[in-house]
């Protein structure tokens, strides 16, 4: 089950790009909490605390007990925005929940074991679903869902309906969708045309002999010495 952690947050009054740059320089991450019947409230949290919280979590589905101005609020980490370069945390969305409220989350799917079709038949394990959309109470929220794929042979598949979910958890995904499958090994065919050409050998191009020039031949005849006529 997902671990519940404590995190201190402060109310944020300044907004805009300049305010965000100042927070970044101070080692603070802007955040917001919404949900329940309250209006969205801007917050700010320590980047060091956020990094420590995420480093100990299997995913980003984390139940957080937020301490805001001396009051405690239970929330789910809804979204973590990262910078395109460097993966630095830019913003965090918290969704306020209660312990008796059904929540929705996308939980990572993780295969365990080596499929028989991969190990002994040279097949390839294909994972069609990386996460599974679920519903449950906050106390039943799993960090991830594991699926044993060891018995899969080439051509076999595991569908959503065959995944064993933890107690108190149900899925919102169509039951007939394929989660994992083992594909047949790919056999590369040799290029037949190239093999035939190689056996035939390279084509030899012979030079064509030039025919003697008629004009040159005539010139040679014209330049030949003539016999002098004998005087009578």
PDB file of N, CA and C in Angstrom, residues 65-139:
ATOM      1  N   UNK A  65       0.216  13.922   4.292  1.00  0.00           N
ATOM      2  CA  UNK A  65      -0.437  14.684   5.368  1.00  0.00           C
ATOM      3  C   UNK A  65       0.218  16.062   5.398  1.00  0.00           C
ATOM      4  N   UNK A  66      -0.455  17.027   4.779  1.00  0.00           N
ATOM      5  CA  UNK A  66       0.100  18.364   4.657  1.00  0.00           C
ATOM      6  C   UNK A  66      -0.155  19.168   5.927  1.00  0.00           C
ATOM      7  N   UNK A  67       0.896  19.760   6.470  1.00  0.00           N
ATOM      8  CA  UNK A  67       0.776  20.659   7.611  1.00  0.00           C
ATOM      9  C   UNK A  67       0.811  22.087   7.077  1.00  0.00           C
ATOM     10  N   UNK A  68      -0.346  22.746   7.104  1.00  0.00           N
ATOM     11  CA  UNK A  68      -0.477  24.096   6.563  1.00  0.00           C
ATOM     12  C   UNK A  68      -0.961  25.021   7.680  1.00  0.00           C
ATOM     13  N   UNK A  69      -0.089  25.913   8.122  1.00  0.00           N
ATOM     14  CA  UNK A  69      -0.437  26.891   9.155  1.00  0.00           C
ATOM     15  C   UNK A  69      -1.031  26.216  10.391  1.00  0.00           C
ATOM     16  N   UNK A  70      -0.417  25.110  10.810  1.00  0.00           N
ATOM     17  CA  UNK A  70      -0.853  24.420  12.021  1.00  0.00           C
ATOM     18  C   UNK A  70      -2.018  23.482  11.821  1.00  0.00           C
ATOM     19  N   UNK A  71      -2.582  23.395  10.617  1.00  0.00           N
ATOM     20  CA  UNK A  71      -3.695  22.492  10.352  1.00  0.00           C
ATOM     21  C   UNK A  71      -3.235  21.365   9.431  1.00  0.00           C
ATOM     22  N   UNK A  72      -3.815  20.187   9.631  1.00  0.00           N
ATOM     23  CA  UNK A  72      -3.439  19.010   8.855  1.00  0.00           C
ATOM     24  C   UNK A  72      -4.504  18.708   7.804  1.00  0.00           C
ATOM     25  N   UNK A  73      -4.039  18.462   6.552  1.00  0.00           N
ATOM     26  CA  UNK A  73      -4.955  18.108   5.462  1.00  0.00           C
ATOM     27  C   UNK A  73      -4.379  16.894   4.728  1.00  0.00           C
ATOM     28  N   UNK A  74      -5.238  15.905   4.480  1.00  0.00           N
ATOM     29  CA  UNK A  74      -4.821  14.713   3.745  1.00  0.00           C
ATOM     30  C   UNK A  74      -4.978  14.972   2.254  1.00  0.00           C
ATOM     31  N   UNK A  75      -3.925  14.672   1.509  1.00  0.00           N
ATOM     32  CA  UNK A  75      -3.950  14.940   0.068  1.00  0.00           C
ATOM     33  C   UNK A  75      -3.195  13.859  -0.684  1.00  0.00           C
ATOM     34  N   UNK A  76      -3.511  13.742  -1.957  1.00  0.00           N
ATOM     35  CA  UNK A  76      -2.835  12.819  -2.861  1.00  0.00           C
ATOM     36  C   UNK A  76      -2.009  13.640  -3.847  1.00  0.00           C
ATOM     37  N   UNK A  77      -0.762  13.231  -4.043  1.00  0.00           N
ATOM     38  CA  UNK A  77       0.058  13.902  -5.054  1.00  0.00           C
ATOM     39  C   UNK A  77      -0.561  13.582  -6.417  1.00  0.00           C
ATOM     40  N   UNK A  78      -1.162  14.583  -7.031  1.00  0.00           N
ATOM     41  CA  UNK A  78      -1.890  14.375  -8.283  1.00  0.00           C
ATOM     42  C   UNK A  78      -0.988  14.488  -9.506  1.00  0.00           C
ATOM     43  N   UNK A  79      -0.078  15.460  -9.497  1.00  0.00           N
ATOM     44  CA  UNK A  79       0.798  15.661 -10.656  1.00  0.00           C
ATOM     45  C   UNK A  79       2.080  16.355 -10.222  1.00  0.00           C
ATOM     46  N   UNK A  80       3.184  15.897 -10.773  1.00  0.00           N
ATOM     47  CA  UNK A  80       4.493  16.517 -10.543  1.00  0.00           C
ATOM     48  C   UNK A  80       5.027  16.965 -11.894  1.00  0.00           C
ATOM     49  N   UNK A  81       5.216  18.258 -12.054  1.00  0.00           N
ATOM     50  CA  UNK A  81       5.733  18.796 -13.313  1.00  0.00           C
ATOM     51  C   UNK A  81       7.254  18.914 -13.228  1.00  0.00           C
ATOM     52  N   UNK A  82       7.931  18.349 -14.241  1.00  0.00           N
ATOM     53  CA  UNK A  82       9.388  18.375 -14.289  1.00  0.00           C
ATOM     54  C   UNK A  82       9.868  19.253 -15.438  1.00  0.00           C
ATOM     55  N   UNK A  83      11.052  19.814 -15.281  1.00  0.00           N
ATOM     56  CA  UNK A  83      11.663  20.608 -16.343  1.00  0.00           C
ATOM     57  C   UNK A  83      12.092  19.684 -17.475  1.00  0.00           C
ATOM     58  N   UNK A  84      11.971  20.136 -18.745  1.00  0.00           N
ATOM     59  CA  UNK A  84      12.388  19.294 -19.882  1.00  0.00           C
ATOM     60  C   UNK A  84      13.861  18.909 -19.814  1.00  0.00           C
ATOM     61  N   UNK A  85      14.693  19.815 -19.327  1.00  0.00           N
ATOM     62  CA  UNK A  85      16.123  19.550 -19.193  1.00  0.00           C
ATOM     63  C   UNK A  85      16.500  19.526 -17.719  1.00  0.00           C
ATOM     64  N   UNK A  86      17.182  18.489 -17.302  1.00  0.00           N
ATOM     65  CA  UNK A  86      17.619  18.398 -15.911  1.00  0.00           C
ATOM     66  C   UNK A  86      16.641  17.720 -14.982  1.00  0.00           C
ATOM     67  N   UNK A  87      15.339  17.599 -15.417  1.00  0.00           N
ATOM     68  CA  UNK A  87      14.317  16.902 -14.627  1.00  0.00           C
ATOM     69  C   UNK A  87      14.045  17.553 -13.277  1.00  0.00           C
ATOM     70  N   UNK A  88      14.345  18.831 -13.142  1.00  0.00           N
ATOM     71  CA  UNK A  88      14.061  19.526 -11.890  1.00  0.00           C
ATOM     72  C   UNK A  88      12.551  19.676 -11.701  1.00  0.00           C
ATOM     73  N   UNK A  89      12.089  19.660 -10.452  1.00  0.00           N
ATOM     74  CA  UNK A  89      10.661  19.782 -10.157  1.00  0.00           C
ATOM     75  C   UNK A  89      10.246  21.245 -10.275  1.00  0.00           C
ATOM     76  N   UNK A  90       9.220  21.498 -11.104  1.00  0.00           N
ATOM     77  CA  UNK A  90       8.745  22.864 -11.338  1.00  0.00           C
ATOM     78  C   UNK A  90       7.491  23.199 -10.545  1.00  0.00           C
ATOM     79  N   UNK A  91       6.610  22.203 -10.371  1.00  0.00           N
ATOM     80  CA  UNK A  91       5.317  22.482  -9.729  1.00  0.00           C
ATOM     81  C   UNK A  91       4.699  21.166  -9.276  1.00  0.00           C
ATOM     82  N   UNK A  92       3.903  21.229  -8.208  1.00  0.00           N
ATOM     83  CA  UNK A  92       3.225  20.037  -7.681  1.00  0.00           C
ATOM     84  C   UNK A  92       1.752  20.353  -7.438  1.00  0.00           C
ATOM     85  N   UNK A  93       0.897  19.427  -7.875  1.00  0.00           N
ATOM     86  CA  UNK A  93      -0.537  19.522  -7.613  1.00  0.00           C
ATOM     87  C   UNK A  93      -0.909  18.496  -6.545  1.00  0.00           C
ATOM     88  N   UNK A  94      -1.578  18.973  -5.495  1.00  0.00           N
ATOM     89  CA  UNK A  94      -2.109  18.101  -4.451  1.00  0.00           C
ATOM     90  C   UNK A  94      -3.628  18.065  -4.566  1.00  0.00           C
ATOM     91  N   UNK A  95      -4.204  16.858  -4.441  1.00  0.00           N
ATOM     92  CA  UNK A  95      -5.658  16.699  -4.459  1.00  0.00           C
ATOM     93  C   UNK A  95      -6.129  16.329  -3.057  1.00  0.00           C
ATOM     94  N   UNK A  96      -6.862  17.221  -2.446  1.00  0.00           N
ATOM     95  CA  UNK A  96      -7.350  16.978  -1.083  1.00  0.00           C
ATOM     96  C   UNK A  96      -8.358  15.824  -1.084  1.00  0.00           C
ATOM     97  N   UNK A  97      -8.194  14.883  -0.149  1.00  0.00           N
ATOM     98  CA  UNK A  97      -9.080  13.723  -0.042  1.00  0.00           C
ATOM     99  C   UNK A  97      -9.430  13.501   1.417  1.00  0.00           C
ATOM    100  N   UNK A  98     -10.369  12.581   1.618  1.00  0.00           N
ATOM    101  CA  UNK A  98     -10.712  12.136   2.965  1.00  0.00           C
ATOM    102  C   UNK A  98     -10.612  10.619   2.998  1.00  0.00           C
ATOM    103  N   UNK A  99     -10.433  10.062   4.175  1.00  0.00           N
ATOM    104  CA  UNK A  99     -10.191   8.623   4.304  1.00  0.00           C
ATOM    105  C   UNK A  99     -11.386   7.780   3.866  1.00  0.00           C
ATOM    106  N   UNK A 100     -12.590   8.347   3.835  1.00  0.00           N
ATOM    107  CA  UNK A 100     -13.765   7.581   3.425  1.00  0.00           C
ATOM    108  C   UNK A 100     -14.218   7.938   2.012  1.00  0.00           C
ATOM    109  N   UNK A 101     -13.357   8.609   1.258  1.00  0.00           N
ATOM    110  CA  UNK A 101     -13.684   9.009  -0.111  1.00  0.00           C
ATOM    111  C   UNK A 101     -12.931   8.135  -1.111  1.00  0.00           C
ATOM    112  N   UNK A 102     -13.655   7.574  -2.103  1.00  0.00           N
ATOM    113  CA  UNK A 102     -13.031   6.771  -3.143  1.00  0.00           C
ATOM    114  C   UNK A 102     -12.222   7.688  -4.057  1.00  0.00           C
ATOM    115  N   UNK A 103     -10.982   7.314  -4.293  1.00  0.00           N
ATOM    116  CA  UNK A 103     -10.102   8.113  -5.142  1.00  0.00           C
ATOM    117  C   UNK A 103      -9.752   7.335  -6.403  1.00  0.00           C
ATOM    118  N   UNK A 104      -9.302   8.053  -7.411  1.00  0.00           N
ATOM    119  CA  UNK A 104      -8.864   7.446  -8.661  1.00  0.00           C
ATOM    120  C   UNK A 104      -7.389   7.749  -8.879  1.00  0.00           C
ATOM    121  N   UNK A 105      -6.674   6.765  -9.410  1.00  0.00           N
ATOM    122  CA  UNK A 105      -5.240   6.947  -9.627  1.00  0.00           C
ATOM    123  C   UNK A 105      -4.768   5.999 -10.718  1.00  0.00           C
ATOM    124  N   UNK A 106      -3.648   6.349 -11.350  1.00  0.00           N
ATOM    125  CA  UNK A 106      -2.978   5.480 -12.314  1.00  0.00           C
ATOM    126  C   UNK A 106      -1.761   4.867 -11.629  1.00  0.00           C
ATOM    127  N   UNK A 107      -1.800   3.546 -11.475  1.00  0.00           N
ATOM    128  CA  UNK A 107      -0.764   2.838 -10.731  1.00  0.00           C
ATOM    129  C   UNK A 107       0.129   2.061 -11.701  1.00  0.00           C
ATOM    130  N   UNK A 108       1.458   2.103 -11.526  1.00  0.00           N
ATOM    131  CA  UNK A 108       2.357   1.381 -12.429  1.00  0.00           C
ATOM    132  C   UNK A 108       2.140  -0.130 -12.381  1.00  0.00           C
ATOM    133  N   UNK A 109       2.240  -0.772 -13.573  1.00  0.00           N
ATOM    134  CA  UNK A 109       2.222  -2.239 -13.681  1.00  0.00           C
ATOM    135  C   UNK A 109       3.658  -2.722 -13.828  1.00  0.00           C
ATOM    136  N   UNK A 110       4.000  -3.757 -13.065  1.00  0.00           N
ATOM    137  CA  UNK A 110       5.380  -4.258 -13.104  1.00  0.00           C
ATOM    138  C   UNK A 110       5.372  -5.772 -13.285  1.00  0.00           C
ATOM    139  N   UNK A 111       5.993  -6.304 -14.360  1.00  0.00           N
ATOM    140  CA  UNK A 111       6.061  -7.755 -14.531  1.00  0.00           C
ATOM    141  C   UNK A 111       7.114  -8.362 -13.619  1.00  0.00           C
ATOM    142  N   UNK A 112       6.833  -9.557 -13.118  1.00  0.00           N
ATOM    143  CA  UNK A 112       7.820 -10.286 -12.312  1.00  0.00           C
ATOM    144  C   UNK A 112       8.017 -11.664 -12.921  1.00  0.00           C
ATOM    145  N   UNK A 113       9.251 -12.169 -12.828  1.00  0.00           N
ATOM    146  CA  UNK A 113       9.585 -13.448 -13.427  1.00  0.00           C
ATOM    147  C   UNK A 113       9.975 -13.286 -14.895  1.00  0.00           C
ATOM    148  N   UNK A 114      10.510 -14.375 -15.454  1.00  0.00           N
ATOM    149  CA  UNK A 114      10.893 -14.409 -16.871  1.00  0.00           C
ATOM    150  C   UNK A 114       9.942 -15.352 -17.588  1.00  0.00           C
ATOM    151  N   UNK A 115       9.264 -14.861 -18.610  1.00  0.00           N
ATOM    152  CA  UNK A 115       8.300 -15.679 -19.350  1.00  0.00           C
ATOM    153  C   UNK A 115       8.988 -16.889 -19.969  1.00  0.00           C
ATOM    154  N   UNK A 116       8.318 -18.044 -19.896  1.00  0.00           N
ATOM    155  CA  UNK A 116       8.880 -19.276 -20.464  1.00  0.00           C
ATOM    156  C   UNK A 116       9.124 -19.125 -21.968  1.00  0.00           C
ATOM    157  N   UNK A 117       8.242 -18.405 -22.643  1.00  0.00           N
ATOM    158  CA  UNK A 117       8.406 -18.193 -24.071  1.00  0.00           C
ATOM    159  C   UNK A 117       9.605 -17.341 -24.413  1.00  0.00           C
ATOM    160  N   UNK A 118      10.046 -16.526 -23.466  1.00  0.00           N
ATOM    161  CA  UNK A 118      11.250 -15.725 -23.664  1.00  0.00           C
ATOM    162  C   UNK A 118      12.486 -16.529 -23.311  1.00  0.00           C
ATOM    163  N   UNK A 119      12.401 -17.258 -22.196  1.00  0.00           N
ATOM    164  CA  UNK A 119      13.554 -17.986 -21.674  1.00  0.00           C
ATOM    165  C   UNK A 119      13.934 -19.181 -22.533  1.00  0.00           C
ATOM    166  N   UNK A 120      12.930 -19.931 -23.014  1.00  0.00           N
ATOM    167  CA  UNK A 120      13.209 -21.192 -23.705  1.00  0.00           C
ATOM    168  C   UNK A 120      12.826 -21.201 -25.182  1.00  0.00           C
ATOM    169  N   UNK A 121      12.132 -20.188 -25.648  1.00  0.00           N
ATOM    170  CA  UNK A 121      11.667 -20.192 -27.042  1.00  0.00           C
ATOM    171  C   UNK A 121      12.150 -18.985 -27.837  1.00  0.00           C
ATOM    172  N   UNK A 122      12.909 -18.112 -27.191  1.00  0.00           N
ATOM    173  CA  UNK A 122      13.440 -16.955 -27.909  1.00  0.00           C
ATOM    174  C   UNK A 122      12.431 -15.882 -28.209  1.00  0.00           C
ATOM    175  N   UNK A 123      11.285 -15.899 -27.526  1.00  0.00           N
ATOM    176  CA  UNK A 123      10.247 -14.898 -27.767  1.00  0.00           C
ATOM    177  C   UNK A 123      10.577 -13.553 -27.138  1.00  0.00           C
ATOM    178  N   UNK A 124       9.672 -12.612 -27.303  1.00  0.00           N
ATOM    179  CA  UNK A 124       9.857 -11.254 -26.789  1.00  0.00           C
ATOM    180  C   UNK A 124       8.644 -10.861 -25.960  1.00  0.00           C
ATOM    181  N   UNK A 125       8.888 -10.435 -24.705  1.00  0.00           N
ATOM    182  CA  UNK A 125       7.788  -9.982 -23.843  1.00  0.00           C
ATOM    183  C   UNK A 125       7.399  -8.555 -24.212  1.00  0.00           C
ATOM    184  N   UNK A 126       6.141  -8.353 -24.522  1.00  0.00           N
ATOM    185  CA  UNK A 126       5.630  -7.024 -24.858  1.00  0.00           C
ATOM    186  C   UNK A 126       4.685  -6.561 -23.757  1.00  0.00           C
ATOM    187  N   UNK A 127       4.925  -5.360 -23.238  1.00  0.00           N
ATOM    188  CA  UNK A 127       4.068  -4.770 -22.213  1.00  0.00           C
ATOM    189  C   UNK A 127       3.204  -3.704 -22.862  1.00  0.00           C
ATOM    190  N   UNK A 128       1.906  -3.978 -22.963  1.00  0.00           N
ATOM    191  CA  UNK A 128       0.986  -3.063 -23.628  1.00  0.00           C
ATOM    192  C   UNK A 128       0.469  -1.972 -22.704  1.00  0.00           C
ATOM    193  N   UNK A 129       0.394  -2.246 -21.409  1.00  0.00           N
ATOM    194  CA  UNK A 129      -0.075  -1.260 -20.434  1.00  0.00           C
ATOM    195  C   UNK A 129       1.023  -1.007 -19.418  1.00  0.00           C
ATOM    196  N   UNK A 130       1.448   0.245 -19.309  1.00  0.00           N
ATOM    197  CA  UNK A 130       2.465   0.621 -18.326  1.00  0.00           C
ATOM    198  C   UNK A 130       1.845   0.966 -16.977  1.00  0.00           C
ATOM    199  N   UNK A 131       0.621   1.484 -17.009  1.00  0.00           N
ATOM    200  CA  UNK A 131      -0.092   1.821 -15.780  1.00  0.00           C
ATOM    201  C   UNK A 131      -1.511   1.276 -15.863  1.00  0.00           C
ATOM    202  N   UNK A 132      -2.158   1.175 -14.723  1.00  0.00           N
ATOM    203  CA  UNK A 132      -3.535   0.696 -14.656  1.00  0.00           C
ATOM    204  C   UNK A 132      -4.370   1.707 -13.866  1.00  0.00           C
ATOM    205  N   UNK A 133      -5.452   2.175 -14.469  1.00  0.00           N
ATOM    206  CA  UNK A 133      -6.350   3.122 -13.805  1.00  0.00           C
ATOM    207  C   UNK A 133      -7.207   2.367 -12.796  1.00  0.00           C
ATOM    208  N   UNK A 134      -7.168   2.802 -11.534  1.00  0.00           N
ATOM    209  CA  UNK A 134      -7.866   2.091 -10.459  1.00  0.00           C
ATOM    210  C   UNK A 134      -8.731   3.039  -9.640  1.00  0.00           C
ATOM    211  N   UNK A 135      -9.574   2.433  -8.805  1.00  0.00           N
ATOM    212  CA  UNK A 135     -10.379   3.154  -7.819  1.00  0.00           C
ATOM    213  C   UNK A 135     -10.252   2.425  -6.486  1.00  0.00           C
ATOM    214  N   UNK A 136     -10.153   3.194  -5.408  1.00  0.00           N
ATOM    215  CA  UNK A 136     -10.061   2.589  -4.074  1.00  0.00           C
ATOM    216  C   UNK A 136     -10.140   3.692  -3.025  1.00  0.00           C
ATOM    217  N   UNK A 137     -10.211   3.294  -1.773  1.00  0.00           N
ATOM    218  CA  UNK A 137     -10.101   4.238  -0.662  1.00  0.00           C
ATOM    219  C   UNK A 137      -8.622   4.582  -0.461  1.00  0.00           C
ATOM    220  N   UNK A 138      -8.324   5.744   0.100  1.00  0.00           N
ATOM    221  CA  UNK A 138      -6.926   6.141   0.283  1.00  0.00           C
ATOM    222  C   UNK A 138      -6.084   5.098   1.025  1.00  0.00           C
ATOM    223  N   UNK A 139      -6.661   4.430   2.006  1.00  0.00           N
ATOM    224  CA  UNK A 139      -5.877   3.463   2.778  1.00  0.00           C
ATOM    225  C   UNK A 139      -5.518   2.226   1.963  1.00  0.00           C
TER     226      UNK A 139
END
